[in-house]
XYZ file of C-alpha atoms in Angstrom:
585
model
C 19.472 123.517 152.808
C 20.589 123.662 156.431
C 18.144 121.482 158.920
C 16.981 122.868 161.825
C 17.913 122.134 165.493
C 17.110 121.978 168.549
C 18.217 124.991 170.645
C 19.340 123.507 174.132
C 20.279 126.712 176.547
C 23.072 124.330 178.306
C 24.043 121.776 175.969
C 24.021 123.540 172.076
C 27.986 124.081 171.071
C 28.860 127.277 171.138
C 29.718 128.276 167.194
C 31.666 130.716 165.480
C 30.113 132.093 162.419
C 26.274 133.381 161.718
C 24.141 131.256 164.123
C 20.403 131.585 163.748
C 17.781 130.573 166.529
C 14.445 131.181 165.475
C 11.865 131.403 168.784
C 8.465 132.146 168.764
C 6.571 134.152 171.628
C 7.022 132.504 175.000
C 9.762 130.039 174.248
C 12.539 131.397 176.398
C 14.025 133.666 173.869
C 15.184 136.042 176.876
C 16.213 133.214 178.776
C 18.599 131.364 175.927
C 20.208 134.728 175.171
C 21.408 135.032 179.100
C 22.668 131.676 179.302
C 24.800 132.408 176.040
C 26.328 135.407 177.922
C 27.206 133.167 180.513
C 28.467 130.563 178.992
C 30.693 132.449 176.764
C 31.770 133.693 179.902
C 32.648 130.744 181.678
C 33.454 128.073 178.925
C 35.358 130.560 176.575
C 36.779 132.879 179.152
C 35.080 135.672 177.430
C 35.010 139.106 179.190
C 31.503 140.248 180.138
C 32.460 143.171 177.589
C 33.466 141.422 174.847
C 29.823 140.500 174.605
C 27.757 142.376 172.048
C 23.600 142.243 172.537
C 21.687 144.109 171.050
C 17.680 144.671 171.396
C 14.849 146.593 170.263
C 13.420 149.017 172.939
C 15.316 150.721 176.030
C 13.341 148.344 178.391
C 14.301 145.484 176.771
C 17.758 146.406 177.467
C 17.436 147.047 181.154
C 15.866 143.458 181.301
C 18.550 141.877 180.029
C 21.372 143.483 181.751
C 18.984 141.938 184.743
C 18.568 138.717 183.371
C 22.370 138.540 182.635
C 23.154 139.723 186.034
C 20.997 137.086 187.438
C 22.402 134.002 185.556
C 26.402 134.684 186.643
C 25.011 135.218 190.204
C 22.989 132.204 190.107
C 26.318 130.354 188.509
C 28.528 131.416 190.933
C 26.017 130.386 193.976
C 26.243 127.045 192.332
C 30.103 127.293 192.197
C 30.687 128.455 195.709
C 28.394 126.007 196.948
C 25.252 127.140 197.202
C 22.806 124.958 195.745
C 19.176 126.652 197.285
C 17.203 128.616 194.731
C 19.592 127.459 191.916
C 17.865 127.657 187.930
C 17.627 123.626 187.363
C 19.530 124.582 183.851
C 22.483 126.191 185.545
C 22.875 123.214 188.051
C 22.739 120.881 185.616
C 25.220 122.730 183.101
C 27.841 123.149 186.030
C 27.531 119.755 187.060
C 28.073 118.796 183.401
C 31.612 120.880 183.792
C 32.197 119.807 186.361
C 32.179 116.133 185.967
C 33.815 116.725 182.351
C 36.758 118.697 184.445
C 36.629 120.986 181.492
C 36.724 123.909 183.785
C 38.077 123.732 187.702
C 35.478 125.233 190.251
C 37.866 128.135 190.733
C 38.547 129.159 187.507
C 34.466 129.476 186.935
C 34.316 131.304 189.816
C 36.948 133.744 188.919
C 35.511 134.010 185.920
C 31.900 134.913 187.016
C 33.766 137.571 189.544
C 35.323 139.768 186.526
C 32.163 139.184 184.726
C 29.806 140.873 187.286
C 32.370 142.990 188.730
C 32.027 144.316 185.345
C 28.572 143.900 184.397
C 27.736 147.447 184.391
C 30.268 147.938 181.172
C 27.998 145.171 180.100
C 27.508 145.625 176.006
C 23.897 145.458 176.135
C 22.105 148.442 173.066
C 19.112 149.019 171.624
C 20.705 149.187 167.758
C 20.698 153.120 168.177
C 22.767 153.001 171.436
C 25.143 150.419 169.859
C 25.758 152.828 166.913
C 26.214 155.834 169.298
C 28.790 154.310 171.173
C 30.730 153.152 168.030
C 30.743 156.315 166.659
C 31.698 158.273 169.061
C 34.325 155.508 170.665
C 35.936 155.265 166.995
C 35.328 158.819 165.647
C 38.818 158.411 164.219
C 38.005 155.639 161.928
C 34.453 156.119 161.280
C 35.274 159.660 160.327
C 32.427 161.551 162.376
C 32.990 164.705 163.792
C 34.636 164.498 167.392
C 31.366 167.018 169.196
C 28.399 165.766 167.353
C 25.742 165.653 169.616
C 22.359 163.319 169.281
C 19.428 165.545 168.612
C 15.888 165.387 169.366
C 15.026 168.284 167.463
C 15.138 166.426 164.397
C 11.230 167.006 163.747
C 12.311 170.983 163.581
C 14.650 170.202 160.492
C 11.837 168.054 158.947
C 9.587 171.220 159.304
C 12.536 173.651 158.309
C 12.910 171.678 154.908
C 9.167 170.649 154.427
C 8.826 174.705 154.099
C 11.991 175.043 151.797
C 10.229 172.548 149.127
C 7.027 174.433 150.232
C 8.252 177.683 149.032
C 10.659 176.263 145.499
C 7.633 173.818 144.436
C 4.573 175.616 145.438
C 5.011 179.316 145.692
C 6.498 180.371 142.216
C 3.603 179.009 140.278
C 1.266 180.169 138.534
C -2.773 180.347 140.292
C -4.098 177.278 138.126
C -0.842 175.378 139.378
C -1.192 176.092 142.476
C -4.887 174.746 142.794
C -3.766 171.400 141.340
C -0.630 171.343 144.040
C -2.782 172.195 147.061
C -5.926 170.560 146.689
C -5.553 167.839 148.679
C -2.497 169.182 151.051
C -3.282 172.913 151.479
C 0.503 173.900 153.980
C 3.430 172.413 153.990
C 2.545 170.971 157.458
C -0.097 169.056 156.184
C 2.280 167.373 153.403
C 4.999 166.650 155.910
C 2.316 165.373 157.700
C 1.034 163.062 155.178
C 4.900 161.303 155.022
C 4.866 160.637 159.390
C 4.651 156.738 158.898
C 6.629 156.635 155.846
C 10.035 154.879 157.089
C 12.779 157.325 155.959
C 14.726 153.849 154.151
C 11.831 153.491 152.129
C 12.235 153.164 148.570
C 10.360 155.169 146.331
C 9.096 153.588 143.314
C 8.554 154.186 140.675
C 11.360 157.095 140.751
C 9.906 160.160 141.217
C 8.070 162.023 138.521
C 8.844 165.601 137.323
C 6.304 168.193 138.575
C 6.861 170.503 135.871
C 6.171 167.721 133.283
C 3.362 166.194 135.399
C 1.682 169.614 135.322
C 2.669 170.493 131.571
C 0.662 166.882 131.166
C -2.566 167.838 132.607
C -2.470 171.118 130.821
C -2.421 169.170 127.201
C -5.348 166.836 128.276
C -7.429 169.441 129.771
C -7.284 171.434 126.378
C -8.355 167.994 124.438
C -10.917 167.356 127.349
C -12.551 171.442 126.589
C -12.527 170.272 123.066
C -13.895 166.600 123.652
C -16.740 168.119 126.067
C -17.554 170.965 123.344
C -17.892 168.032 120.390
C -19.840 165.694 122.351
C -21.324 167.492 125.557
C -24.699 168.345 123.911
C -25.653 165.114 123.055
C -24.542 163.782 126.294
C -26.877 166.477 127.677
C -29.883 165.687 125.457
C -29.389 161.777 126.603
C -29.676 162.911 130.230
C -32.459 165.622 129.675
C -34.445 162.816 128.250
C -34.366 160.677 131.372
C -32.494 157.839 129.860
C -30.231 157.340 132.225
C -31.024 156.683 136.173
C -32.084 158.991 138.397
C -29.117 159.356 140.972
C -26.599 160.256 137.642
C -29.194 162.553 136.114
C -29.809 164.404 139.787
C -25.858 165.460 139.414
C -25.586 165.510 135.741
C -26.305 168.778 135.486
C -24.003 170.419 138.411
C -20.737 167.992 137.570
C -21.400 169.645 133.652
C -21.453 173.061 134.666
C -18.209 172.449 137.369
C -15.915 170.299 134.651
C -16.661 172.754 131.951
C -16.457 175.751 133.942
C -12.679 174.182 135.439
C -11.669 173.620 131.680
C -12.674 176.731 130.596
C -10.369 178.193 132.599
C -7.459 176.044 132.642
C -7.253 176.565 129.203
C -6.713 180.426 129.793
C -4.844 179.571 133.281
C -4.271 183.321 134.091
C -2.940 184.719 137.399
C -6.536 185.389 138.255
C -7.659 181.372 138.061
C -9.903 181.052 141.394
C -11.931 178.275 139.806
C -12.089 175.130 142.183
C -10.550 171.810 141.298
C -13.897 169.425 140.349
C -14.755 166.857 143.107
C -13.672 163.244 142.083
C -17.588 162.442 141.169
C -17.443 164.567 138.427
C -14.814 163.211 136.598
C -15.909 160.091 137.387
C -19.599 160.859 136.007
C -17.408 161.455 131.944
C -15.435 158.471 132.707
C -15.341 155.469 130.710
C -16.723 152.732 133.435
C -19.847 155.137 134.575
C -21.000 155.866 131.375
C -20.675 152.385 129.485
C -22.841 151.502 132.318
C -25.531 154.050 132.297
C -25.431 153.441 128.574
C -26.345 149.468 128.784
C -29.042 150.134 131.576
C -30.772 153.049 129.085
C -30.682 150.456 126.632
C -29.046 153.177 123.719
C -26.092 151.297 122.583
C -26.120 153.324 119.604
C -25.398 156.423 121.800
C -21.237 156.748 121.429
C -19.034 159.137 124.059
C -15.536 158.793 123.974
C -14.363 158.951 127.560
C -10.479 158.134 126.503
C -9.357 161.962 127.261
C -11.301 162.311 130.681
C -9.848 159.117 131.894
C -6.350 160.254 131.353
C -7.124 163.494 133.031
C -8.661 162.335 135.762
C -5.395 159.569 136.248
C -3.248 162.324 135.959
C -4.788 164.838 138.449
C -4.910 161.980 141.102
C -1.096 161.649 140.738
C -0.473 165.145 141.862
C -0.709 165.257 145.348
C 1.278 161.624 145.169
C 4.150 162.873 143.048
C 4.158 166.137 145.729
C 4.492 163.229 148.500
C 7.568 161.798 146.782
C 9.077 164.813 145.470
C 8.970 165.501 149.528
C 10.110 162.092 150.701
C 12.859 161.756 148.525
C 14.144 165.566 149.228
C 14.040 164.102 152.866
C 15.987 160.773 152.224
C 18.957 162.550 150.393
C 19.122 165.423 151.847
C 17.862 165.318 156.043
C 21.540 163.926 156.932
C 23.062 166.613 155.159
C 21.070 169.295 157.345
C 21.770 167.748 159.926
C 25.401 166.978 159.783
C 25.781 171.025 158.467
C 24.225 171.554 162.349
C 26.947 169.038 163.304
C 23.871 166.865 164.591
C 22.226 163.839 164.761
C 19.121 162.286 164.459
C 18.497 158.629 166.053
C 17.429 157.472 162.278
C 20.972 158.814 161.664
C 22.954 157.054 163.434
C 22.149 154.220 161.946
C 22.578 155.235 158.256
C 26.176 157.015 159.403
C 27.218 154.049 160.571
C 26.387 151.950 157.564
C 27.782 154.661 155.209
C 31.665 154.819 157.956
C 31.439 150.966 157.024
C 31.471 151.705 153.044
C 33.930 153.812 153.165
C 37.598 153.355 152.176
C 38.313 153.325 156.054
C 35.537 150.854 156.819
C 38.257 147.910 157.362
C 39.781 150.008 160.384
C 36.568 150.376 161.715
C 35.366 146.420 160.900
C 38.626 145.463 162.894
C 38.502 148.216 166.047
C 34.711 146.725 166.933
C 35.840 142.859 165.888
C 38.554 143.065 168.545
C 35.889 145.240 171.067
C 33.248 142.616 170.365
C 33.566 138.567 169.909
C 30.551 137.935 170.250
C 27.325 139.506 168.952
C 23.611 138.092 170.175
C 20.878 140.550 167.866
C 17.873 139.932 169.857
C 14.054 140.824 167.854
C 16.092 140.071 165.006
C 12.888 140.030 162.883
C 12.928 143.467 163.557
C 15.766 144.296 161.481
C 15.760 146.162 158.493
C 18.451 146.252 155.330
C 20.795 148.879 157.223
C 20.876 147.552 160.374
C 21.711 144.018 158.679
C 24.060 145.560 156.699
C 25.844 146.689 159.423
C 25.753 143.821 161.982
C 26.840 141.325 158.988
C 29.982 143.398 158.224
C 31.285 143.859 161.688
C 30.007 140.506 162.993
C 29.478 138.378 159.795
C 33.004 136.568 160.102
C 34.603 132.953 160.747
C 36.586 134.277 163.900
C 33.331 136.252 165.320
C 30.314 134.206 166.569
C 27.133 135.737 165.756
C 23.872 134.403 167.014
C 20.531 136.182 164.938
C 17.403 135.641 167.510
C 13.747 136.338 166.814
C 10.483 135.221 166.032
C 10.450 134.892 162.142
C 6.933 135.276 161.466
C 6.769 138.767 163.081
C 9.333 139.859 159.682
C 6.298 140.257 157.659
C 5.334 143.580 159.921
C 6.738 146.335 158.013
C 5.346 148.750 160.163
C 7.404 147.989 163.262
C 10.450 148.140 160.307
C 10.588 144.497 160.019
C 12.182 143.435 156.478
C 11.225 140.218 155.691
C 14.200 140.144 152.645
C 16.823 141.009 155.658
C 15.650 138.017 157.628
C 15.858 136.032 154.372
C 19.276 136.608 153.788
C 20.688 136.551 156.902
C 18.851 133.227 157.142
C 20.836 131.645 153.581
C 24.187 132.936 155.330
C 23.636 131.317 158.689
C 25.533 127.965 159.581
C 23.431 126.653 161.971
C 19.760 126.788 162.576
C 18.378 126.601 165.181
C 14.822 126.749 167.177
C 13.400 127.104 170.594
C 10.572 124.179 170.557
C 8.854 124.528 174.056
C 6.361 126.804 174.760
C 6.361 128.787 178.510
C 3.507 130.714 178.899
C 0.704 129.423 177.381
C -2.205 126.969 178.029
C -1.291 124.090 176.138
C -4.499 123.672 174.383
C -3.759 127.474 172.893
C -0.737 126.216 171.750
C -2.175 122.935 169.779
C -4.794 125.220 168.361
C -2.257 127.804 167.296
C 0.109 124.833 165.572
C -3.206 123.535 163.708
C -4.501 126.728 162.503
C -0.645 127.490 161.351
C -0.319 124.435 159.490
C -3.794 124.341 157.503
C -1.767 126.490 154.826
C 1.689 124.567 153.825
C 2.507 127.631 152.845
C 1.006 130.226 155.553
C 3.582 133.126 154.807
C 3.855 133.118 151.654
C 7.423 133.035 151.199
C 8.455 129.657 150.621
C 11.506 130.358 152.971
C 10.028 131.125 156.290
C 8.338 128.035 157.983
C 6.395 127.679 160.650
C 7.764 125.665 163.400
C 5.481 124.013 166.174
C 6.232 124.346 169.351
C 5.475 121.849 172.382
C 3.340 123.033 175.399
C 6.049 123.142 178.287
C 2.620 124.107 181.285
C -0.286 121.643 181.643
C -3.855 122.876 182.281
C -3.363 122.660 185.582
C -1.603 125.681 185.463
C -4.231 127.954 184.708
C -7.892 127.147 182.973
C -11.146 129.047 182.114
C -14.057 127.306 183.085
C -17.554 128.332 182.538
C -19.882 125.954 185.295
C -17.789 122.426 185.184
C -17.175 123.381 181.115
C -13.521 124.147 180.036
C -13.959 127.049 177.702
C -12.569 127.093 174.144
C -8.461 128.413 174.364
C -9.208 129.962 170.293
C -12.418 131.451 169.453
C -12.934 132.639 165.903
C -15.840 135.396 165.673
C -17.526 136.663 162.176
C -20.115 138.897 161.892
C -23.039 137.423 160.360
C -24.281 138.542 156.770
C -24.722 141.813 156.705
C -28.884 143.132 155.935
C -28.114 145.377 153.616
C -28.953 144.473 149.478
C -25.483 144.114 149.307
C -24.903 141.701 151.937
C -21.344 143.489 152.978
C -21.094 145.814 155.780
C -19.274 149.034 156.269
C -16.537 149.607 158.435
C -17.894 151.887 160.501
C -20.685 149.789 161.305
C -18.829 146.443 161.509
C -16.176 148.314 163.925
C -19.423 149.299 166.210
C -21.071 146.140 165.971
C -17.386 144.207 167.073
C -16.994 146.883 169.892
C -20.464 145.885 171.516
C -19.954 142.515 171.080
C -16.667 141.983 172.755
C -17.814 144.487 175.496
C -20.237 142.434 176.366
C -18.155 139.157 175.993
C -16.412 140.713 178.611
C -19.427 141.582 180.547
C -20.482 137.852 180.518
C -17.035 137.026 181.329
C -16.611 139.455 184.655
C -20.689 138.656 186.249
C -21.162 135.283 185.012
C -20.553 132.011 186.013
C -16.437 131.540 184.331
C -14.032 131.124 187.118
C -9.966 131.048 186.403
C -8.536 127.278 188.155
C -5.129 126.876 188.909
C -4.336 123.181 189.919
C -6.743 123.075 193.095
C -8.051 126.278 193.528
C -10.461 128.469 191.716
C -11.158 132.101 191.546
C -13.330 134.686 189.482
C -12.346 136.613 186.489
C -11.105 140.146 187.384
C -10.664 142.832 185.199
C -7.232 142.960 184.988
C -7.051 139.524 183.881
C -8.833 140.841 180.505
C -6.899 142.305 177.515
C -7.959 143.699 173.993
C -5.555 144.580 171.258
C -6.401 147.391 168.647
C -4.942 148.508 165.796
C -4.496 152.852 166.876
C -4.704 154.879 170.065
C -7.877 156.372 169.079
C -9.469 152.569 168.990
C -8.158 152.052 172.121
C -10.207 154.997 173.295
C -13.495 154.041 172.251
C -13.586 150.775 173.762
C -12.124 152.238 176.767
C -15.169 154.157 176.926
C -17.836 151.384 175.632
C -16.144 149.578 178.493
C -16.897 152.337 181.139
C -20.230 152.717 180.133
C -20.479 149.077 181.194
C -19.384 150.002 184.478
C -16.035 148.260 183.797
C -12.929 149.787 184.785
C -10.423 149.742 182.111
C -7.149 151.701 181.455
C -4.587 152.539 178.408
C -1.698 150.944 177.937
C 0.213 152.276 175.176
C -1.050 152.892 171.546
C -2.455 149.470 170.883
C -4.092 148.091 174.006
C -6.781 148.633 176.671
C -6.361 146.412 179.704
């Protein structure tokens, strides 16, 4: 097992190979990955474009371009003689060149002159501009058409083929078919629908089951389940009609009867003219085997017997139907959306990606590998714990060689988000493939005390994310309090607060969701009520001020969350605003 380093911005040899540098929120991640650019510029006499980095949102690409831009001009201040406002790392890596007379002070100079004469040409992607480019630079060797064009439209294809599968699955079946298809997703819009935060690289497991033979299924059981009900219904009935069972299942006995044996009835002739209404879950859950063992033991009539084994399978079986719909859909998507699209000689952003993966397979993949390879010499992949198998897939086999220096950068415990499209098995094995690991160990935001209760709450678990491969790593506090502290009267206030709602009052001692989610919303409102009119005042080194709003976030998990306590927060009289899908400031 490779140890873990030390990343030092100035002083860390610059490596060929798969370098990984793990940094966690705050550390300087952004900071490390513009001093690389510049010192490949300077030390290896890169050109600014032979610099791949790649990032995760458009912003994020802006700011480094920036940040780059920043560091060479800073350098060549330094270099030129112009040591005011100079980053204390840059002055101390020149002087280090200096006095090693590695490089002369004109030859850095020159060097940081092509580089930000050039910096617009920069290499700096999110992954779907980096694929865009290399497709449409190297159409030759990729094999893409020469006028494909990047469409946004892509949701109109989705639509176009969700109403294909609408009309070959749904609309040539028979009436009793159809009821079973469309209970629970009526259009095709609201099946599409049901498949928006389903990634499109998902894999679908298990495979996809046949709706024919799914449907032929059901058919067979509900015939055994008429027959079952018919043999053993009227003692069931008596049972019930005799008050032996509790009140709430006899109240619905009789309705859930009459619906499950009307439905059978006529599934079992399953004419064109079938209007009869799927039964709600309850009733097949009032003939299933759990409910009535139970009702049984309470009634004290052991000696009463219903076999529930048919009803079970039914119900099973009906509640895979919309699923198997889903995945019929989803897969339909997978293999065949890129087809559509390429037949409109289009693109979707999603397929970018997967075309370049699939120009890398192919038989002219190794004129394509050696086009970028000679583009590119080095390759930083920042939110690397963003990453998913594809993307990985591609950035090892352009980058992933002994002549090509590839540093991986991200946070490692943010791979277990799948729902950003993290892939904790991409991080994995891009992590047993690197040479050299390394970390970012100081801290540059946060009050230190948030940062020694973040390390201990980390490290209760030896294990805290589950895979045995991905640590956690501690990091050091680089601020001291002084540099910012709640206080509540001459009382430093608690950096990690852990709040649980007390035992619910209901017989069951649990509380719903609903409720729980209203009693946390008027709780932190009026945390934050306290916080804004009370005595807690914000001191930085010698001076002290009171809280303002603005000073104040909350993170939610959806947009319509962030709505309601946008509101609870108004009605407080405290001004509060949106700020994208998952806060309120």
């Amino acid at each position: 097992m490779i140890s873990e380093q030390n990343f030092n911005p100035i002083k860390t040899e610059l490596t060929q190979g798969i370098n990984l540098l793990e940094a966690s929120a705050g550390t300087g991640k952004t900071y490390a990955i513009a001093m690389l650019a510049l010192r490949f510029v300077v030390e290896k006499e890169l050109n600014i474009g032979q610099i791949l980095i790649v990032t995760f949102t458009r912003a994020a690409t802006k700011e480094l371009k920036e940040r780059v831009r920043a560091r060479l001009v800073e350098a060549k201040q330094y270099f030129s003689g112009q040591s005011t406002n100079i980053d204390d790392n840059i002055r101390l890596w020149a002087e280090q060149l200096i006095a090693t007379g590695e490089i002369s002070i004109a030859t850095a100079i020159k060097r940081l002159n092509n580089a930000l004469l050039s910096i617009d040409q920069a290499g700096i992607f999110t992954i779907h501009g980096f694929c865009q480019r290399l497709l449409k630079e190297h159409a030759l060797e990729s094999g893409q058409m020469f006028d494909v064009e990047l469409s946004d439209e892509v949701a109109t294809v989705r639509q176009q083929m969700a109403d294909d599968f609408w009309r070959t699955q749904i609309y040539p079946r028979s009436a009793w078919e159809v009821s079973l298809l469309c209970h629970e997703y009526e259009t095709p819009d609201a099946l599409l629908n049901s498949l928006d935060n389903v990634a499109n690289t998902l894999t679908i497991f298990p495979a996809v089951e046949d709706l024919d033979a799914l449907l032929d299924t059901i058919k067979k059981l509900a015939i055994a389940a008429q027959e079952s009900l018919a043999n053993q219904g009227d003692t069931l009935s008596g049972c019930v009609n005799a008050g032996y069972f509790k009140q709430t299942y006899t109240k619905r006995f009789a309705e859930n009867y009459k619906q499950l044996s009307q439905w059978l009835n006529e599934t079992v002739k399953a004419d064109k003219h079938f209007k009869c209404a799927l039964p709600s879950a309850t009733c097949f859950k009032d003939f299933s085997a759990s409910t009535l063992s139970k009702e049984i033991r309470v009634a004290n009539k052991e000696q009463l017997t219903f076999d529930s084994t048919v009803f079970d399978a039914l119900a099973n079986a009906i509640n895979k139907v919309s699923l198997v719909l889903r995945r019929s859909l989803a897969q339909d998507l997978q293999e065949n959306l890129d087809i559509r699209l390429q037949q409109l000689n289009v693109m979707s952003h999603d397929s970018l990606i997967t075309r370049t993966a699939e120009a890398l397979a192919t038989t002219g993949g190794d004129l394509l590998i050696s086009a970028i390879r000679q583009q590119y010499r080095v390759a930083l992949i920042d939110e690397f714990q963003d990453t998913d198998q594809t993307q990985w897939y591609i950035f090892s086999h352009l980058f992933a060689a002994e002549e090509q220096s590839l540093y991986l950068i991200g946070d490692p415990k943010q791979a277990i988000y799948k729902f950003r499209g993290a892939d904790i098995h991409s991080y994995l094995s891009a992590k047993t493939q690197a040479k050299q690991h390394y970390t970012l160990g100081h801290n540059w935001r946060s009050h230190p005390d948030l940062v020694e209760a973040i390390n201990q709450l980390f490290q209760l678990n030896s294990n805290p994310f589950v895979f045995e491969d991905l640590n956690f790593n501690a990091v050091s506090p680089a601020l001291s309090s002084e540099d910012g502290s709640l206080y509540n009267d001459d009382t430093m206030l608690p950096p990690l607060a852990l709040w649980q709602l007390a035992e619910s009052e209901k017989k069951s001692g649990y509380w719903t969701s609903g409720i729980a989610a209203e009693a946390l919303k008027i709780a932190i409102t009026n945390e934050i009520v306290e916080l804004l009119t009370g005595s807690t005042k914000l001191k930085i080194k010698d001076k002290s001020r009171a809280l303002k709003p603005a000073d104040i976030a909350i993170l939610v998990r959806t947009n319509s969350h962030a709505k309601q306590y946008q509101k609870c927060l108004k009605e407080a009289g405290i001004p509060a605003v949106l700020n994208s899908t998952e806060s309120v400031f």
